[in-house]
Coordinates of N, CA and C in Angstrom, one line a residue:
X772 N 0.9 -1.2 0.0 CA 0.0 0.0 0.0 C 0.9 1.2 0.0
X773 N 0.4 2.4 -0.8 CA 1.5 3.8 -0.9 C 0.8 4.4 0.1
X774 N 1.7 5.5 -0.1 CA 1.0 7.0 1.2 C -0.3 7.2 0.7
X775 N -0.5 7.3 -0.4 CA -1.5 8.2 -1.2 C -2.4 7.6 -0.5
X776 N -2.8 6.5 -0.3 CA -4.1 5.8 0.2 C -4.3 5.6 1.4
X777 N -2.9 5.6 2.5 CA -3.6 5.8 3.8 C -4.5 6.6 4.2
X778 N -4.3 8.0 3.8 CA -5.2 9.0 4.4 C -7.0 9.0 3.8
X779 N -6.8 8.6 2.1 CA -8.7 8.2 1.5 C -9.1 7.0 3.1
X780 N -8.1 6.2 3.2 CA -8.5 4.8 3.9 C -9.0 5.2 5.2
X781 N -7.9 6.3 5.8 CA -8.2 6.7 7.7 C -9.5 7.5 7.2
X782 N -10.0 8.3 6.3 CA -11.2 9.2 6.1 C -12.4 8.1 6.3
X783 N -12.3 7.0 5.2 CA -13.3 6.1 4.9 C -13.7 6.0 6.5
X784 N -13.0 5.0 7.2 CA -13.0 5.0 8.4 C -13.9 6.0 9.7
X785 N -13.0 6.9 9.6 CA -14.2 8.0 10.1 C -15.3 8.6 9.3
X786 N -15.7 8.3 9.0 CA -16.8 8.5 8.3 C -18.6 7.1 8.1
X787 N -17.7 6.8 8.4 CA -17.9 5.5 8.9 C -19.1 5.4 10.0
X788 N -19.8 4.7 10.9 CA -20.3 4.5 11.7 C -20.3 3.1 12.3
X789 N -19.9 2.5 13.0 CA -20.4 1.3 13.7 C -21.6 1.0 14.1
X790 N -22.2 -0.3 13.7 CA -23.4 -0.7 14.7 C -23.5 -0.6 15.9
X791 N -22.6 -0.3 16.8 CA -22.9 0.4 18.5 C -23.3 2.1 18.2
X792 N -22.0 2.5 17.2 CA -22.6 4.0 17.7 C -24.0 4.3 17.0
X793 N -24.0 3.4 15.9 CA -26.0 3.7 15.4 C -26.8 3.2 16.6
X794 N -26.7 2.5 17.1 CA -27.7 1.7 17.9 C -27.7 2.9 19.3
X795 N -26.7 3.2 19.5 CA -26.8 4.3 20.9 C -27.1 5.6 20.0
X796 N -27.0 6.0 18.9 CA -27.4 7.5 18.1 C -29.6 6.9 18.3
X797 N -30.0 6.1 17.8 CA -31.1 5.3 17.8 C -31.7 5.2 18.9
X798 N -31.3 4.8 20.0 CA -31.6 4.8 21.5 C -31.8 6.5 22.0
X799 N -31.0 7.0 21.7 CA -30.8 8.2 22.2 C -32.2 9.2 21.7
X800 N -32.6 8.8 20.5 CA -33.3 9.6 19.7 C -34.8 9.0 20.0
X801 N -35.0 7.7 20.3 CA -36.1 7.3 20.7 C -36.4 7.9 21.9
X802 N -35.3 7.8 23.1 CA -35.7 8.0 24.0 C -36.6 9.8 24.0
X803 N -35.5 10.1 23.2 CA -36.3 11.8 23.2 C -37.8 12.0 22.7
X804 N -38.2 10.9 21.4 CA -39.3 10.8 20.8 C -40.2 9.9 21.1
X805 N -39.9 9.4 22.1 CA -41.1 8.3 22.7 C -41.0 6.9 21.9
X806 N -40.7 7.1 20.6 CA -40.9 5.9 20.0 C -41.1 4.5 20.7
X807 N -42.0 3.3 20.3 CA -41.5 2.4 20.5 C -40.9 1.6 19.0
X808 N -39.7 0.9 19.3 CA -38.7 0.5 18.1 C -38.2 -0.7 18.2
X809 N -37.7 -1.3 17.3 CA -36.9 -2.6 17.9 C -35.7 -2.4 16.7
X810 N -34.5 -2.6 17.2 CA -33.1 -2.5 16.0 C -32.6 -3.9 16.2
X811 N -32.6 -4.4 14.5 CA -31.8 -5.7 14.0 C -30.5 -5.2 13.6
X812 N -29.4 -5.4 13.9 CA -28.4 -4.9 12.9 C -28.6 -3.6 12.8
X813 N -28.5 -3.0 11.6 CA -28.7 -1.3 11.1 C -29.8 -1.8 10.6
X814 N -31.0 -2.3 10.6 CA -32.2 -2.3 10.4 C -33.1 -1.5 11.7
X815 N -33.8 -0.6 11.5 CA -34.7 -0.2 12.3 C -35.9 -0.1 11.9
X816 N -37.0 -0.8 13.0 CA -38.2 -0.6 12.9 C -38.9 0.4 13.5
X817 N -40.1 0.8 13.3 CA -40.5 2.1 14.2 C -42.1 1.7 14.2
X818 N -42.6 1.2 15.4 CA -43.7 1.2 16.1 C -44.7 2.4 15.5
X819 N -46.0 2.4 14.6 CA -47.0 3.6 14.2 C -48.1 2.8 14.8
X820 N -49.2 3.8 14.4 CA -50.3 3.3 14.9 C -50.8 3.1 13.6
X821 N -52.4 1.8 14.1 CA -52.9 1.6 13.1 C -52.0 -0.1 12.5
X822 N -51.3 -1.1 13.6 CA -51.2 -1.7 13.2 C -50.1 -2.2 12.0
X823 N -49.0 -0.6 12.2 CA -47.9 -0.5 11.0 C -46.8 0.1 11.5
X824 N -45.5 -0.2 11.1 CA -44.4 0.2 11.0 C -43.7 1.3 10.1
X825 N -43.1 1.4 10.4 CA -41.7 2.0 9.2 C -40.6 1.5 9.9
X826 N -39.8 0.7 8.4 CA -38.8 -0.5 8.3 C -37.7 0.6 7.7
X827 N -36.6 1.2 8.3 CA -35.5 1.4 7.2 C -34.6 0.7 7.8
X828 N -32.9 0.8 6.4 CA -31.9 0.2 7.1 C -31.2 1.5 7.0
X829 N -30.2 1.3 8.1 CA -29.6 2.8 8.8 C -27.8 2.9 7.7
X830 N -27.8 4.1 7.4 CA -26.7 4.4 6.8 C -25.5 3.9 7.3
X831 N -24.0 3.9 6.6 CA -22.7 4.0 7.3 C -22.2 5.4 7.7
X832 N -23.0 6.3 7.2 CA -22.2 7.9 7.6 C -23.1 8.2 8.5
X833 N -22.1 8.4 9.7 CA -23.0 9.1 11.2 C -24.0 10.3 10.9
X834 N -23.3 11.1 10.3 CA -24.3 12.2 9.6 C -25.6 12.1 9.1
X835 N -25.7 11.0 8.3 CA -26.7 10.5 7.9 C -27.9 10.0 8.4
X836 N -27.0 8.8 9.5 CA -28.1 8.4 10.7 C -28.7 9.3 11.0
X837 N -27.8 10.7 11.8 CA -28.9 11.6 12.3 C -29.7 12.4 11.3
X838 N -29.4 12.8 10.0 CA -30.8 13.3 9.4 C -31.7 12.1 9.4
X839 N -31.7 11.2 9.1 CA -32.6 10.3 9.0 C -32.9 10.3 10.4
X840 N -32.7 10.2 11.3 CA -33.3 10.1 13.0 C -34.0 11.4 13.0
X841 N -33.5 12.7 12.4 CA -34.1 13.9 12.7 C -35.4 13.7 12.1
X842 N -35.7 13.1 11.3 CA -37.0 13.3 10.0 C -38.0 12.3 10.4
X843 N -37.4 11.1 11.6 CA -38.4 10.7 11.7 C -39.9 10.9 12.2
X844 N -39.2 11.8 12.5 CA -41.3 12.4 13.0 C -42.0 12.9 12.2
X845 N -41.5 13.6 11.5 CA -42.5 13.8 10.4 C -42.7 12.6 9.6
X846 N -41.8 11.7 8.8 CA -42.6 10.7 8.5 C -43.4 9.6 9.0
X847 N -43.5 9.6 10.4 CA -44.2 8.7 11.5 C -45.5 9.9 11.3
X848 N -45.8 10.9 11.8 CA -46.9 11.6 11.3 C -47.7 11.4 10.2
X849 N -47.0 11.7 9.0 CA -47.3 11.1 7.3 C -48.2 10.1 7.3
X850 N -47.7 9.0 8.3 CA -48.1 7.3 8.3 C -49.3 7.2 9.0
X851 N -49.2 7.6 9.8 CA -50.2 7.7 11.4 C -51.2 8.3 10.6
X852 N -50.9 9.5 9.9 CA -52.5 10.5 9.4 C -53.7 9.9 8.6
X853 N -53.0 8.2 7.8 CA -53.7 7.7 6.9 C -54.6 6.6 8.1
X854 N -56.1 6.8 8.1 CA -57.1 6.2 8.6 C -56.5 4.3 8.9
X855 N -56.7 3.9 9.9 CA -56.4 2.3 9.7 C -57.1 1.4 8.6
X856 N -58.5 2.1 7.8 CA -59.4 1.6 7.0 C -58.4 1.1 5.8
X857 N -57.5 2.1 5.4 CA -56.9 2.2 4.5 C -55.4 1.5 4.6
X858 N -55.0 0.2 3.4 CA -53.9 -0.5 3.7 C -53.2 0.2 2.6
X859 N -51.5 0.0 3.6 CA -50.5 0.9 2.1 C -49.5 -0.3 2.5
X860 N -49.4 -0.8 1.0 CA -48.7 -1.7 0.6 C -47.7 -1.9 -0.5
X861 N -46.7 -2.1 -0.8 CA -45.7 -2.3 -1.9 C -46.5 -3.4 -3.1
X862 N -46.1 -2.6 -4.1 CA -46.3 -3.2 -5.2 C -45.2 -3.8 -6.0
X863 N -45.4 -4.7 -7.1 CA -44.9 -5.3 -7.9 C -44.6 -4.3 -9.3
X864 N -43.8 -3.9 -9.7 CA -44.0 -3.1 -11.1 C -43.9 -4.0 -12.3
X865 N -44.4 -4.0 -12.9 CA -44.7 -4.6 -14.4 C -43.8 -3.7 -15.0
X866 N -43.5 -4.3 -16.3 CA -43.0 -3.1 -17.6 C -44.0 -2.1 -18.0
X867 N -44.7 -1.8 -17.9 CA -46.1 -0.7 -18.5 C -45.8 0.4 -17.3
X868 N -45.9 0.0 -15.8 CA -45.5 0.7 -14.9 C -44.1 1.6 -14.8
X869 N -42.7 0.9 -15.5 CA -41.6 1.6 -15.7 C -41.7 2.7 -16.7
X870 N -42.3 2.1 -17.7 CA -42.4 2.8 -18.5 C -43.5 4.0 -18.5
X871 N -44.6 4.1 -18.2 CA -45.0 5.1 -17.7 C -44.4 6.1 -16.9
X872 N -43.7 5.4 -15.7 CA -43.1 6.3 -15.3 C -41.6 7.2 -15.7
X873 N -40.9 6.6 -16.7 CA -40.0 7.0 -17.6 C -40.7 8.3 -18.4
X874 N -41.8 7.7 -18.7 CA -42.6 9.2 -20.0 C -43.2 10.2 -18.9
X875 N -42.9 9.9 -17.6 CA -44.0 10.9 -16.5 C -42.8 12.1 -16.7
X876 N -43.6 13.3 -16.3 CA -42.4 14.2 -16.4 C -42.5 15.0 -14.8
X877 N -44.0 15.5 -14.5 CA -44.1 15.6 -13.3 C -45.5 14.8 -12.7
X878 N -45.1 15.4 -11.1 CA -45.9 14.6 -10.4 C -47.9 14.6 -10.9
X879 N -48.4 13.4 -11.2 CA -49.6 13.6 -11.5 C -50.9 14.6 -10.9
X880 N -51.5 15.0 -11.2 CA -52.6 16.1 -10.2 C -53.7 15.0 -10.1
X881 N -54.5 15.4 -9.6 CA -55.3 14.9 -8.9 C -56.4 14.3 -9.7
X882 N -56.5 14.4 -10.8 CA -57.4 13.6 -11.9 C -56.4 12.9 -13.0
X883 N -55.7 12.9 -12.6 CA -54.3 12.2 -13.3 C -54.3 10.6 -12.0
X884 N -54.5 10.6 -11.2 CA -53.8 9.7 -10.3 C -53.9 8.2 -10.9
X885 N -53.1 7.3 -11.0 CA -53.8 5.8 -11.5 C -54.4 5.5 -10.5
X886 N -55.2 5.1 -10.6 CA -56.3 4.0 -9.9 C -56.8 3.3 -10.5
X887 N -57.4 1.9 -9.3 CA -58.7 1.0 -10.2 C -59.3 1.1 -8.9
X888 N -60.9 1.0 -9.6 CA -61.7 0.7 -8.4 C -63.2 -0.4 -9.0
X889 N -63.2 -1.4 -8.0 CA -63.5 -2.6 -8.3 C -65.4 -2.4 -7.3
X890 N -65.6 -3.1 -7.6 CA -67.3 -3.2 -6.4 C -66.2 -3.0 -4.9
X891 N -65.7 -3.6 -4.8 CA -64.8 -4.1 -3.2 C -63.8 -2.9 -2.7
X892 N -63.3 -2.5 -3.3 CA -62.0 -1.9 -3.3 C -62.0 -0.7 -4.2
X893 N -61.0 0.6 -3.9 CA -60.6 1.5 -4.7 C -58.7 1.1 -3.8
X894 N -57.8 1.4 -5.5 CA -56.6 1.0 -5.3 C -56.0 1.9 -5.6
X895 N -55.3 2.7 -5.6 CA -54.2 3.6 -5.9 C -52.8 3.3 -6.3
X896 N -52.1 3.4 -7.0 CA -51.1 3.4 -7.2 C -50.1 4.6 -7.1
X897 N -49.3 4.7 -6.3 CA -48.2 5.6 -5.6 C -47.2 5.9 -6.5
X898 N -46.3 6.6 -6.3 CA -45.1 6.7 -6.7 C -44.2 5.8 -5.7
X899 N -42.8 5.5 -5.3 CA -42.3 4.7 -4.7 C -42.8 3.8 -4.4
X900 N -43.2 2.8 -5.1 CA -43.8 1.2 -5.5 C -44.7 1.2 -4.5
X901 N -45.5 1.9 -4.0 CA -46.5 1.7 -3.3 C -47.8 1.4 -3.7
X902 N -49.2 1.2 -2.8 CA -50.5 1.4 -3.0 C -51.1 1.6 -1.8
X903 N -52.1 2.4 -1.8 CA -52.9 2.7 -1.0 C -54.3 2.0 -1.4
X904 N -54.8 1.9 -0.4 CA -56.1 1.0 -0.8 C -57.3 0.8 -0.2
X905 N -58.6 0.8 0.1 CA -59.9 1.0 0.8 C -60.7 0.4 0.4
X906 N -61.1 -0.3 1.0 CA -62.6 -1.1 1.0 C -63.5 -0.8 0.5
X907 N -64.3 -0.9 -0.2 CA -65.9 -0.5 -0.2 C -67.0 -1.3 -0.3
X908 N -67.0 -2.4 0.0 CA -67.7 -3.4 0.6 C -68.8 -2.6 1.8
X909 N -70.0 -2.7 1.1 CA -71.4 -2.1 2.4 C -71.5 -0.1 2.5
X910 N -69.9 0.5 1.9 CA -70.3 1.6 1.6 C -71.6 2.2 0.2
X911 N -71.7 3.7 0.7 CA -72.6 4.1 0.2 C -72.4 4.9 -1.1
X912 N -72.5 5.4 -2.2 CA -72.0 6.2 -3.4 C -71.8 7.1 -2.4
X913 N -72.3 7.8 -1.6 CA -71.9 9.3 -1.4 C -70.8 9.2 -0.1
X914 N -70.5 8.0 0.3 CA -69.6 7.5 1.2 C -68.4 7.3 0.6
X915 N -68.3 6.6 -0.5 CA -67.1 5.9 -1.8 C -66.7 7.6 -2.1
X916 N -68.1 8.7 -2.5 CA -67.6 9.8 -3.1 C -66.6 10.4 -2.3
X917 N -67.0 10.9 -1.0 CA -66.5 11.2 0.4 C -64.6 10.8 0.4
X918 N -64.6 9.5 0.1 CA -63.3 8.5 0.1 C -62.3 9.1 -1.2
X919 N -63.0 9.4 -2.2 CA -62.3 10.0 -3.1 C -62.1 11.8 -2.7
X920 N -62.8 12.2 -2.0 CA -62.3 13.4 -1.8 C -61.4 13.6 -0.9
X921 N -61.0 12.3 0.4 CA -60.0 12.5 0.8 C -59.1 11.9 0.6
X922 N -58.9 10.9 -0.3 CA -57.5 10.5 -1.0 C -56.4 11.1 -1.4
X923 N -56.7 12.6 -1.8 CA -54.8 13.3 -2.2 C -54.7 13.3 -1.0
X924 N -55.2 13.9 -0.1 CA -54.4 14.3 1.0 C -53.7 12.7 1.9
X925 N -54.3 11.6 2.0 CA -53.3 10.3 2.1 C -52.4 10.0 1.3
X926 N -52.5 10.6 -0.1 CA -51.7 10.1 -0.8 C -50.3 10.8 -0.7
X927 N -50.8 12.2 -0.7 CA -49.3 13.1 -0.7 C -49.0 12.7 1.4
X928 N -49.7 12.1 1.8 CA -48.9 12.0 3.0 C -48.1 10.6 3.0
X929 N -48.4 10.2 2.1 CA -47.4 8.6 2.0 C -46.3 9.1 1.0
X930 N -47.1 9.8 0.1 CA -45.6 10.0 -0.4 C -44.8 10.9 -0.5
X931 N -45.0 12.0 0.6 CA -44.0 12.1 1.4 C -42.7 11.4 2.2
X932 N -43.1 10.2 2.3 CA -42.2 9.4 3.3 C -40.8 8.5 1.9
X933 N -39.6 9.1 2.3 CA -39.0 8.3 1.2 C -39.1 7.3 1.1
X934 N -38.4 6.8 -0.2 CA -38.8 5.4 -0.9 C -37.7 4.0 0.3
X935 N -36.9 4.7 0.8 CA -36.0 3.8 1.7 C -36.9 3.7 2.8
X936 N -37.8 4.4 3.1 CA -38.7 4.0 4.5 C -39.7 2.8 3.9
X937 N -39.5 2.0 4.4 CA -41.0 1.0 3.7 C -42.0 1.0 5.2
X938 N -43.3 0.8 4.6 CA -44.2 0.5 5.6 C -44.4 -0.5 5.3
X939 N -44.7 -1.0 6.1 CA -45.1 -2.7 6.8 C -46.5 -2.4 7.6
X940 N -46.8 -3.8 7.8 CA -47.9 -4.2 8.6 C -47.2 -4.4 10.0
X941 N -47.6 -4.0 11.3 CA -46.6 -4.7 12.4 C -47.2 -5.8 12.6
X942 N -46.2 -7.0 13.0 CA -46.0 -8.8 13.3 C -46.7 -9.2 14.4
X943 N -47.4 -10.2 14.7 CA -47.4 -10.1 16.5 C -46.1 -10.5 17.0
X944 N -45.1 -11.2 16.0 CA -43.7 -11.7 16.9 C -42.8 -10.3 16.9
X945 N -43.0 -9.1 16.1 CA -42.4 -7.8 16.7 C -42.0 -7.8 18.4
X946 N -41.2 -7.2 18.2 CA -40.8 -7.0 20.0 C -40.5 -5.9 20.4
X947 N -41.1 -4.9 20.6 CA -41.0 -3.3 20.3 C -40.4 -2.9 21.5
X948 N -39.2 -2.0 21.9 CA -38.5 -1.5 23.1 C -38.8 0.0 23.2
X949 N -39.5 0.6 24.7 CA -39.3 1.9 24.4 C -38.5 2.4 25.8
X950 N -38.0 3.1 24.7 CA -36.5 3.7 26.0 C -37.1 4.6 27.3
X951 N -36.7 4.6 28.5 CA -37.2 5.9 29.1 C -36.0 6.4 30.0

């Protein structure tokens, strides 16, 4: 090894993070925000209501950890605002789906949005491979209408949350820790 590369290699290094100091940066940040959480590795889960999580995995740059720790409230908010009626789930993308979104140039308005909506269900389709989705089984036309009037505002609050945050369903075998 030459000179030239020790000092890129001691930078890499600090720059760096360890799984202790994420896990005490994580602890630390919980404790201030109540969260309840459970950390695998640099995997972190985050306890929402309504029966859901947000799953990310935690950077190698300490810096990073903490923007991403700083933001978590607002994206726990984002999550939390969508009614429990309503499931947001990851989707599968087809080729028709890439490619649409290749030809998109901006974000859709509000009579642009894809959806299908079936007797049972109205489904949405998200940007960051998501769906949002609602029942309509035993609703009323002016109930379903109702549901469509408040859909942008769930939508732009999911997708708000970046595409590295996934929501999940929470597990009963979850084991959620909250710091005090």
């Amino acid at each position: 090894m030459n000179r030239t590369n020790k000092p890129q290699i001691k930078d890499l290094k600090t720059n760096q993070i360890s799984d202790a100091e994420a896990a005490t940066l994580v602890k630390n940040r919980m404790r201030e925000l109540g969260f309840e959480y459970q950390l695998n590795g640099r995997t972190l889960e985050i306890k929402l209501l309504h029966n859901r999580k947000l799953v990310v995995h935690l950077p190698d740059n300490p810096a990073a950890v903490e923007r991403m720790l700083f933001r978590l409230p607002q994206y726990a908010e984002a999550v939390n605002s969508v009614p429990s009626e309503y499931r947001i789930t990851s989707r599968t993308r087809t080729t028709d789906d890439v490619q649409a979104l290749d030809n998109q140039i901006a974000k859709p308005t509000t009579t642009e949005i894809p959806f299908e909506m079936t007797i049972e269900e109205i489904i949405v389709r998200l940007s960051k491979n998501r769906e949002l989705s609602r029942q309509t089984e035993g609703l009323t036309m002016a109930e379903v209408a109702q549901l469509c009037d408040e859909m942008p505002a769930y939508i732009d609050a999911i997708d708000s949350v970046p595409s590295n945050f996934r929501i999940r369903k929470s597990l009963p075998c979850d084991k959620w820790v909250r710091e005090s």
